[in-house]
XYZ file of C-alpha atoms in Angstrom:
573
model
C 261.909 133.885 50.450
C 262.376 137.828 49.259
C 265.000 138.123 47.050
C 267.696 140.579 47.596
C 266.024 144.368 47.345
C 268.396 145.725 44.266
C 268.945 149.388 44.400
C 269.852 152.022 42.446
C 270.836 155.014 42.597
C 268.230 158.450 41.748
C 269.999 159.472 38.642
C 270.430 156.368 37.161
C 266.522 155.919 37.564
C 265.843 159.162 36.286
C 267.755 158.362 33.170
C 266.276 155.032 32.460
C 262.892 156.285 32.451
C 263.886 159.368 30.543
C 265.094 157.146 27.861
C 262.311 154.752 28.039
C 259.171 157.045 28.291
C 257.339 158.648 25.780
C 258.153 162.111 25.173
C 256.181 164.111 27.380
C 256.070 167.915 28.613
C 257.095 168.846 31.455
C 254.894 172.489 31.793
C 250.907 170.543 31.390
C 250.146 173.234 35.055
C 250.303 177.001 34.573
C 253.308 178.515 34.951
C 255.005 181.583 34.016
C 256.145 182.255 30.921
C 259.988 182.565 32.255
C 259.231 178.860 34.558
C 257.529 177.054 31.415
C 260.285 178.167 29.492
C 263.093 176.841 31.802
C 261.419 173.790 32.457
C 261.469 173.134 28.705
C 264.974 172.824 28.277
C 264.670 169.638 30.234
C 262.898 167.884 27.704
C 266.346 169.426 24.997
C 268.376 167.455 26.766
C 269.661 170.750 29.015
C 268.732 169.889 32.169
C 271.399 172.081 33.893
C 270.574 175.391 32.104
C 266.876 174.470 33.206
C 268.719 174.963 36.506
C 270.386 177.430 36.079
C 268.015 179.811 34.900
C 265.306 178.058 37.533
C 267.510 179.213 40.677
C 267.767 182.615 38.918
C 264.382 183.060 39.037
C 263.706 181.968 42.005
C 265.920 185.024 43.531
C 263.868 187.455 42.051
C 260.565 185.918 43.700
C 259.052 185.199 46.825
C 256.267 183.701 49.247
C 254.785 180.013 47.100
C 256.448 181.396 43.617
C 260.037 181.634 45.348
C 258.780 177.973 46.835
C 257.802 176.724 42.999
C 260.393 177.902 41.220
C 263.227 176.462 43.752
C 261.299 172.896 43.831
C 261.422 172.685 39.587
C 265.337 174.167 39.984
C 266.110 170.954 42.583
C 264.181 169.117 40.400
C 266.387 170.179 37.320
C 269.490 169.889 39.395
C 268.611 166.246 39.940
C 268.359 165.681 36.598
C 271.456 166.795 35.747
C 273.129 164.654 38.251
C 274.088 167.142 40.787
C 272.361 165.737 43.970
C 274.023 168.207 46.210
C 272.715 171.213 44.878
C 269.181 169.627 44.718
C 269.030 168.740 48.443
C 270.502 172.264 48.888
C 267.772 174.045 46.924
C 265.329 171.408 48.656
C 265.910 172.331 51.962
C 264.987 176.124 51.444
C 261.439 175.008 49.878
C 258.405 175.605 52.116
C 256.207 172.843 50.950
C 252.855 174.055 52.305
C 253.617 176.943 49.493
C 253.419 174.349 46.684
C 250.400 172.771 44.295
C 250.498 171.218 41.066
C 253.176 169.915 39.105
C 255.533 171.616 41.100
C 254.996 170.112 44.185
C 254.634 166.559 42.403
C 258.118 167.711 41.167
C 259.503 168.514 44.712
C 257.946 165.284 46.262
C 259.724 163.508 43.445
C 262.803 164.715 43.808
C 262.630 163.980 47.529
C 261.913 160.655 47.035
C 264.237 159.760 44.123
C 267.287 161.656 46.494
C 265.805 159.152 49.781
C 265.913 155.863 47.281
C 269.679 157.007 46.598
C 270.171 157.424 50.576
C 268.499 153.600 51.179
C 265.716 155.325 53.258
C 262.446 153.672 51.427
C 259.926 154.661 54.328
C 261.352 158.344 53.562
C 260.592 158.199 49.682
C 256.763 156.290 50.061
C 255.895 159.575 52.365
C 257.076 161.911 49.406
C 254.353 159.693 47.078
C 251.565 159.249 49.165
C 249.605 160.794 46.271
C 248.328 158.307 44.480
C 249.341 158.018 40.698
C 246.346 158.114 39.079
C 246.471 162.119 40.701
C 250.164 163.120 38.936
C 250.544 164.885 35.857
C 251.111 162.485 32.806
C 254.381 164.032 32.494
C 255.618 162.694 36.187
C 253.415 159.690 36.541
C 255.149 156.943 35.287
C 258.434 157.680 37.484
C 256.498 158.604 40.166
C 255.139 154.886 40.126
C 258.807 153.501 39.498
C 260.326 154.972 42.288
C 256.882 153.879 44.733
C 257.733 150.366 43.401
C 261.730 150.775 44.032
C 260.292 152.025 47.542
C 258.294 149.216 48.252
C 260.033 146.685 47.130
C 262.883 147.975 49.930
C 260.212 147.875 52.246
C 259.753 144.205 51.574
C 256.434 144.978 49.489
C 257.117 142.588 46.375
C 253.652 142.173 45.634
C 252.766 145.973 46.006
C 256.205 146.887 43.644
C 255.072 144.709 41.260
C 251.382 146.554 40.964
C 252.940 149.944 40.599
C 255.481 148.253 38.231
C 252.450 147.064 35.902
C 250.595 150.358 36.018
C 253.797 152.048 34.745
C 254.601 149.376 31.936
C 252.359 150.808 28.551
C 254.234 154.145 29.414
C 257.536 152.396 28.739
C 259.757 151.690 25.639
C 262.480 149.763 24.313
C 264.741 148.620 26.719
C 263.284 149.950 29.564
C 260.290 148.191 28.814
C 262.028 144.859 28.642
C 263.858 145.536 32.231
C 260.584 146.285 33.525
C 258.272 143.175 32.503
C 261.649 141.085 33.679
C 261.689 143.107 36.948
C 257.866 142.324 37.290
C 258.747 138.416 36.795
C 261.195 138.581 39.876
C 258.704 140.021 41.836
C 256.097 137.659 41.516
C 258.440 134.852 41.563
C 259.147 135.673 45.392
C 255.514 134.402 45.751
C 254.831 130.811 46.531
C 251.801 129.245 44.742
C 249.114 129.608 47.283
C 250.033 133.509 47.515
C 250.063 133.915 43.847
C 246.731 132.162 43.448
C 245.128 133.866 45.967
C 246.118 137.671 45.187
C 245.696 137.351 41.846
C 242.581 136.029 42.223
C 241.856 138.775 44.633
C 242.789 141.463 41.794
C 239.941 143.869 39.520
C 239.202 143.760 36.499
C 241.464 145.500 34.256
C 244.302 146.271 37.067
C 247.351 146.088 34.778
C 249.376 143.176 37.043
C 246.616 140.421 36.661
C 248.253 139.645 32.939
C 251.506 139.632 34.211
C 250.348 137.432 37.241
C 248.056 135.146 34.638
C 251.295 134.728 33.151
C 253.255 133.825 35.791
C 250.460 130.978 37.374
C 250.378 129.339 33.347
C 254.129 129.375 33.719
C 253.872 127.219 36.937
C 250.918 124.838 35.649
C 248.430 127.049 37.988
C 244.885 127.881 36.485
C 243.851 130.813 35.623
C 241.348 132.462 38.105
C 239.669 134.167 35.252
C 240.482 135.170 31.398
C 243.295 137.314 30.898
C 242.272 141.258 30.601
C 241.590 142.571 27.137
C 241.548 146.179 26.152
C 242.246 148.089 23.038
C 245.031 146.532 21.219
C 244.839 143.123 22.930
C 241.253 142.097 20.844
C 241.159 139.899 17.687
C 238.887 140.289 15.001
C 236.242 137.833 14.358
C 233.749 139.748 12.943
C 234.258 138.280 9.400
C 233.549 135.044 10.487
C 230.152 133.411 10.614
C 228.666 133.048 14.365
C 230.619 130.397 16.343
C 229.172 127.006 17.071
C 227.955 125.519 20.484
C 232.059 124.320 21.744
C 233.295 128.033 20.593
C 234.158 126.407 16.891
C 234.613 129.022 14.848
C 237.351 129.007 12.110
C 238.225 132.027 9.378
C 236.299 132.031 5.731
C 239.368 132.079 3.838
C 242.865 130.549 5.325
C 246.305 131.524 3.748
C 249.131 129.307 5.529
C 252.492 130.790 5.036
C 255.350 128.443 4.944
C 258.750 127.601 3.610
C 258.172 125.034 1.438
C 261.384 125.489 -0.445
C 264.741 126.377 0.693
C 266.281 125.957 4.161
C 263.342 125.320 6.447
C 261.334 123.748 4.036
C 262.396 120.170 6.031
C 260.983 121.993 9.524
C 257.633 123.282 7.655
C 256.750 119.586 6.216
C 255.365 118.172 9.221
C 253.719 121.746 10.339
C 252.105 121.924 7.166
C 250.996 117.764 7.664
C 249.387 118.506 11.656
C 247.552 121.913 10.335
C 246.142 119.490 7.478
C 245.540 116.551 9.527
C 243.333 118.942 11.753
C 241.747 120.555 8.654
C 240.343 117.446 7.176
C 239.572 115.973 10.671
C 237.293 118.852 11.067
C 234.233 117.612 9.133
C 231.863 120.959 10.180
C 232.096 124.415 7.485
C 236.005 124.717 6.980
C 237.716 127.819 5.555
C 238.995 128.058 1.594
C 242.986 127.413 2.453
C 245.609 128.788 0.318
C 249.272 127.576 1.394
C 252.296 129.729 0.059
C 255.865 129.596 0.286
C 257.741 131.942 1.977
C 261.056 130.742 0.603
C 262.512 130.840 4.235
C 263.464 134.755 3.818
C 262.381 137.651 5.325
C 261.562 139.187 1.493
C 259.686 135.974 0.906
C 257.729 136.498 4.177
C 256.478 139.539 3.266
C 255.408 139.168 -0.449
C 253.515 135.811 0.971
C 251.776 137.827 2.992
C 250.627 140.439 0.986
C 249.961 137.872 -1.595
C 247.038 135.989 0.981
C 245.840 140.122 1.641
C 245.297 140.377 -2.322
C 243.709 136.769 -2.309
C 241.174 137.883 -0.228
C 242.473 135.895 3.430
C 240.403 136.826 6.209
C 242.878 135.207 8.768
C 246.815 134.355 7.943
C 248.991 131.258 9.745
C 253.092 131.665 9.354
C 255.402 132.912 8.783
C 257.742 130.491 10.506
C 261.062 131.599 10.363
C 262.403 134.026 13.104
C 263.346 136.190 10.513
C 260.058 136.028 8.672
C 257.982 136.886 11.889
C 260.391 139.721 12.633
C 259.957 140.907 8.885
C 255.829 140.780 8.844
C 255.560 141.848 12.003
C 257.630 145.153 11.531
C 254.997 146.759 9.895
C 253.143 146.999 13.152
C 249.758 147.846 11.710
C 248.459 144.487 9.534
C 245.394 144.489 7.216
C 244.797 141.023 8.165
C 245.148 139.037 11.185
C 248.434 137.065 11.580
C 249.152 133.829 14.156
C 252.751 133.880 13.359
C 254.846 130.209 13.978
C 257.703 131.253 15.577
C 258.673 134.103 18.344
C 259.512 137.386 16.791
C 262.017 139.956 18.755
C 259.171 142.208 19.900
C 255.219 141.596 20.793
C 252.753 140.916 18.123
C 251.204 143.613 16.117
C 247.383 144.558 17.661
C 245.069 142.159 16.851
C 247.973 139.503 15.913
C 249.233 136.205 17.828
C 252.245 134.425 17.990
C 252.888 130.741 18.502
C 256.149 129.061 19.635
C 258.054 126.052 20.590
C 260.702 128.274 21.664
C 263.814 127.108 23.693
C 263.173 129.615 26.272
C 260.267 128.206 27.100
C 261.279 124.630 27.655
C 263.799 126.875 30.227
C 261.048 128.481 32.051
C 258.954 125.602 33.482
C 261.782 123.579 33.787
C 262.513 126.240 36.757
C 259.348 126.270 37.769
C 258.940 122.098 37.810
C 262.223 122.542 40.066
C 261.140 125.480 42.396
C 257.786 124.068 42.804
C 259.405 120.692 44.450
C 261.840 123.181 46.382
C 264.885 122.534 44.602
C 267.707 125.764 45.048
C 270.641 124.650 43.796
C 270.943 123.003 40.575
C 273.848 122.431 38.016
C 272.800 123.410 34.525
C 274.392 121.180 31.523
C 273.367 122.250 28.098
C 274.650 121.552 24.378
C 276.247 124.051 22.540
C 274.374 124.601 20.115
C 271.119 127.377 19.671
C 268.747 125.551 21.788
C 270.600 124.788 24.282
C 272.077 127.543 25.049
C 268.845 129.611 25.142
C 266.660 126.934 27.209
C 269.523 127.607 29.493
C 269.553 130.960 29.910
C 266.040 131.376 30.029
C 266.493 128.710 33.080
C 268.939 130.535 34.761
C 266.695 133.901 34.645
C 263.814 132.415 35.905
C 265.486 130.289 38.271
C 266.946 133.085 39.820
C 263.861 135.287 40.109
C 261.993 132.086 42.029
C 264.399 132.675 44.413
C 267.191 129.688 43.627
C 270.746 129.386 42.238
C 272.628 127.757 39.259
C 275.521 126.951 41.065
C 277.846 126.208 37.913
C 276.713 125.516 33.946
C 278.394 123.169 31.699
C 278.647 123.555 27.694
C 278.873 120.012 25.985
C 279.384 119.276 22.411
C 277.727 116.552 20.728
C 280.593 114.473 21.624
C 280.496 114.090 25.171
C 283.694 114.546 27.226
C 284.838 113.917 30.374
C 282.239 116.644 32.279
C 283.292 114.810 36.223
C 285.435 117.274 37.888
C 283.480 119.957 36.837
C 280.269 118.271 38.430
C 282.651 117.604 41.162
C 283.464 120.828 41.666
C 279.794 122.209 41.686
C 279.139 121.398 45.172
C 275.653 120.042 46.623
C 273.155 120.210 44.063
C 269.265 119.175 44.530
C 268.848 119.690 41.227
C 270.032 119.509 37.215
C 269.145 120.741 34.141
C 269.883 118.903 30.959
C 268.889 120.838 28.242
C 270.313 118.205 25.600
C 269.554 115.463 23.132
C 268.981 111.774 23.893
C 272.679 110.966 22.673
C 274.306 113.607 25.287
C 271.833 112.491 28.048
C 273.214 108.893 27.687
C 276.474 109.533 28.107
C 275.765 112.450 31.155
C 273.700 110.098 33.307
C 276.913 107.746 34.557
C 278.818 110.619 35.245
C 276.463 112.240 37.368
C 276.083 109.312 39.036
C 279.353 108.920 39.209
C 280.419 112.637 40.662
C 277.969 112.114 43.434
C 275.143 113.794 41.623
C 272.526 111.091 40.507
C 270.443 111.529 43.577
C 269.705 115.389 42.498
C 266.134 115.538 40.778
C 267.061 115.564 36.997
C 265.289 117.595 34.542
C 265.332 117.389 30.310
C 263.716 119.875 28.300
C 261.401 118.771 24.931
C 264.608 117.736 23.066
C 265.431 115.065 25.236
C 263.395 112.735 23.216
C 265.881 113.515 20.014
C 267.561 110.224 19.299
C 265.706 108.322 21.296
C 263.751 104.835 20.289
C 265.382 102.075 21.649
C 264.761 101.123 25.015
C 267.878 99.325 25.717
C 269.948 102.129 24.923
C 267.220 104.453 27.073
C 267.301 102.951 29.971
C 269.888 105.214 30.392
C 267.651 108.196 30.822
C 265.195 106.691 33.403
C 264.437 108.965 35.892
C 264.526 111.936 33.877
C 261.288 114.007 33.412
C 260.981 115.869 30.764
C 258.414 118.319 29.228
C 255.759 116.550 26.212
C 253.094 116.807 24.206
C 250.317 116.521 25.151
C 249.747 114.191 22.504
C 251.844 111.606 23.401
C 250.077 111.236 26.656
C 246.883 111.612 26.290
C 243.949 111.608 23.337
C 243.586 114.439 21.783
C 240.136 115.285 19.761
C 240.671 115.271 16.267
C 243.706 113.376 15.944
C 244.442 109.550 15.979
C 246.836 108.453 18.594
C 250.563 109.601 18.203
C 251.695 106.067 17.798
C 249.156 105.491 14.888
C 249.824 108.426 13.015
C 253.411 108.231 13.058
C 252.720 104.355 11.284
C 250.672 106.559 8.679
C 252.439 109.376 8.079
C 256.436 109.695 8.203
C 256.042 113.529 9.430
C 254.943 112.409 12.408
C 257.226 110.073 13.876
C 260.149 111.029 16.224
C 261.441 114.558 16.709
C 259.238 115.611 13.716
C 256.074 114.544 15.529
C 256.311 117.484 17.880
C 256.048 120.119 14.626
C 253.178 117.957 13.418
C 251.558 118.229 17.201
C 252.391 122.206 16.983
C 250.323 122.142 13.460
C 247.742 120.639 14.270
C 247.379 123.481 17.746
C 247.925 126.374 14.917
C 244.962 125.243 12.758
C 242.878 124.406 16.406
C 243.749 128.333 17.660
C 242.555 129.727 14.284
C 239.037 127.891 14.700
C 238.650 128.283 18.067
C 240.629 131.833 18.205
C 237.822 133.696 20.146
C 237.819 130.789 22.531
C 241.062 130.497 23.657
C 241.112 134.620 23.739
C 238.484 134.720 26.111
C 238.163 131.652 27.911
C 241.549 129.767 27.726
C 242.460 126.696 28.411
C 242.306 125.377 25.031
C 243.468 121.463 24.850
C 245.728 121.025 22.326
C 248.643 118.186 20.841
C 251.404 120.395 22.282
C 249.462 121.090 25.758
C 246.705 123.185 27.406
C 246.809 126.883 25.211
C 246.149 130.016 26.532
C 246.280 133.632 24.578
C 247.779 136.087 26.846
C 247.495 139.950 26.778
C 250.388 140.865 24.140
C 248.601 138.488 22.176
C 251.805 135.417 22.632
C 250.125 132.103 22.940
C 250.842 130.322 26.172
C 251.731 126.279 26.664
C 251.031 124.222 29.827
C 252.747 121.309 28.551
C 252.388 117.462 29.752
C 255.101 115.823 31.838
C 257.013 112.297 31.321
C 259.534 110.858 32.441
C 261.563 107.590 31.346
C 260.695 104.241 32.842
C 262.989 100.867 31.469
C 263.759 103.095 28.563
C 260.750 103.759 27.479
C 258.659 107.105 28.075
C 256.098 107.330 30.436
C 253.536 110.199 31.070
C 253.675 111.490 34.757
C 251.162 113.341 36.947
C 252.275 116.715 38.697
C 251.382 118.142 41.811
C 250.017 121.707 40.166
């Protein structure tokens, strides 16, 4: 099912882009001096004495430079916001008269002014050129408004190509709308569509990422490696040739962590599944230097450029939010970083990023429920951090597969009375409980209770907090729930989960699922040009992939509870 075409209106478009392109100019054809000179006050911010002195012009020309110079003045107008005196100018344009930039500006205009008047068929004739054809300058609009066009025309797979090929060209938050814009797209597209056309797409066209993305997100495999150019490698070259099953780990290791201060308690059993994997390894094994980050930002950075002095070919951490955002704000590293937590932008070229972030727990939770056709499903989460952002990561992704969150619930850690509100949701096929063991316990009989325990019922990872004793978790039966991989199934190099959590106290409970994410950060340094170009990596958290921007991806397993205890499960993907 399409989801509702959003439009908007010409200006507002041209702003956005405006604000999120790189500056560009506007006078890359030949014009004259008096035309290049107008058309630069555009790019000052003065779009309306660009028209001004545009229209002048043109009244002192005729035959195609009357034609050129009135097409760049309705252009100009537009920007300024004044549609009527663009369509005015527009209409006394002879198009036949026009070439270059200047008719790419009038078949712009035309098309931005039909988006604003709902008449998409209109604005797709104005850009029949193709993009690849446009000046720099008009290009990545021109392939915005085709993909505003399209999508109007019911084309969500063809808005969401022309939306890729414009995305490098964008910044900030125009860049953000975009790859979220992109997401909605493809999640119009059931699972057998998606497969197939983006299996069907070349090499290098710009959407397969996004697309690769959006198949890991639903458990689908990958038809092929995700795309690399530029930016997107990692460098290897330091490292001695890589063994027969891609092995092929760093020469020298520095592990940043906070091993004092507030997350020192969070980087204990990180530190303990990266060494568990180390050791377990018993083929050539980097020199590994671990140093403490303190848990600041400040601390980060010195860490790091205390492994660069050391001679590190290849750095693990930070893993603070904070930290990440800190070493990764220098953009251009000297060495290699696979950073432990989620910064606020992409990783730095030739740098990864690993998470267990809340918002990802969010994401396939929607796509568990979409892919068994659920559409209307009542969202309970705690109130703290991770709970509120697995949430509204669900809700997002929810609603760009094409369902609705019909009402959401905050709960403390002391659950209250939550029945009239459940009530008062309506029919639901579906809930989210994005909680702790403790909150789940006490949720499950009033579902039941408000008519709602026959909806499909899902948990994300922190479900399993506070759990461990079956007669208190029968309670939970019935709910599945995201896992490691590790507590499913073997993994190579690692005892069973139950045995190492009777070994070592950082892996039991809610700390075994940092231990399982250590152990997968040492296994994507050794095997980094593996899981870069081949994917598919198995690891104690789930199946890793290394996408595009360089963020790690995480098919996790599924369990659900069974008489209290958990119990892995088998999907249909």
């Amino acid at each position: 099912m399409n989801k509702p075409v959003v439009r908007i209106s010409a200006l507002s478009l041209s702003l956005m882009l405006l604000a999120g392109c790189a500056t560009t100019s506007f006078t890359s054809a030949p014009e004259s001096p008096a035309q290049s000179q107008a058309l630069a006050l555009i790019e000052q911010g003065k779009p309306r004495d660009a028209a001004v002195q545009l229209e002048a012009l043109a009244n002192t020309l005729r035959g195609g430079a009357r034609s050129a110079a009135l097409a760049d003045a309705a252009f100009a107008w537009h920007e300024a916001g004044d549609a009527a005196r663009a369509r005015t100018l527009l209409a006394q344009v002879t198009a036949r008269q026009l070439s270059g930039p200047s008719l790419q500006r009038y078949q712009l205009t035309t098309a931005e002014l039909a988006l604003a008047d709902k008449q998409p068929a209109q604005a797709l004739a104005a850009l029949k050129e193709p993009s690849e054809a446009v000046t720099p300058a008009l290009r990545t609009r021109w392939q915005l408004a085709r993909a505003n066009a399209l999508q109007a025309t019911g084309d969500n797979l063809g808005a969401a190509l022309e939306r890729a090929r414009a995305h490098a060209a964008l910044t900030g938050k125009a860049r953000a709308d975009n790859q979220q814009a992109i997401a909605g797209l493809l999640g119009t597209l059931d699972d057998a569509t998606l497969r197939a056309r983006t299996a069907a797409l070349p090499a290098n066209e710009p959407l397969y990422n996004f697309a690769g993305r959006a198949l890991i997100a639903r458990g689908l495999p990958l038809p092929r490696p995700f795309d690399r150019e530029g930016a997107s490698q990692f460098d290897t070259s330091k490292r001695p040739p890589a063994m027969s099953d891609g092995y092929r780990p760093p020469v020298k290791m520095a592990v940043l962590l906070p091993l004092s201060g507030r997350l020192a308690t969070a980087a204990q059993p990180v530190r303990d599944g990266l060494l568990s994997g180390y050791y377990g390894e018993t083929r050539r094994r980097p020199d590994i230097q671990f140093i403490d980050t303190a848990g600041t930002a400040a601390g980060a950075v010195a860490a790091y450029d205390k492994a660069v002095t050391a001679g590190a070919d290849f750095i693990v951490g930070p893993l603070g939010r904070d930290e990440v955002d800190a070493v990764f704000g220098r953009r251009e590293l000297p060495v290699p970083v696979l950073a432990l937590n989620r910064g606020k932008d992409t990783p730095p070229a030739g740098s990864a990023g690993f998470s267990l972030a809340p918002e990802d727990d969010g994401i396939i939770a929607a796509e568990y429920l979409r892919g068994r056709e659920r559409s209307k499903v009542l969202v309970i989460h705690s109130n703290d951090d991770n709970g509120r952002r697995a949430a509204a990561a669900f809700r997002e992704r929810f609603a760009q597969r094409g369902g609705q969150v019909v009402a959401t619930i905050g709960v403390s850690d002391t659950v209250g009375d939550i029945g009239a509100q459940v009530r008062g949701a309506g029919a639901i096929d579906g809930v989210l409980l994005a909680v702790k063991a403790p909150q789940a316990r006490a949720l499950t009989p009033q579902l039941a209770l408000a008519g709602a325990g026959g909806a499909t019922r899902v948990g994300t990872s922190q479900l399993t907090v506070g759990t461990g004793k079956p007669e208190e978790d029968m309670a939970l039966d019935g709910i599945v729930y995201p896992n490691e991989a590790w507590n499913v199934r073997g993994v190579p190099g690692l005892p069973a989960a139950s045995t190492a959590g009777q070994i070592l106290p950082s892996a039991r409970g809610a700390s075994g699922r940092l231990f399982a994410f250590g152990f997968d950060a040492w296994k994507i340094s050794a095997y980094l040009d593996k899981v870069a170009t081949e994917g598919g990596l198995a690891g104690a958290t789930g199946t890793l992939f290394l996408d595009s921007n360089g963020n790690v991806l995480r098919v996790p397993a599924w369990s659900t509870f069974s008489g209290g205890r958990p119990m892995p499960i088998a999907t249909s993907n």
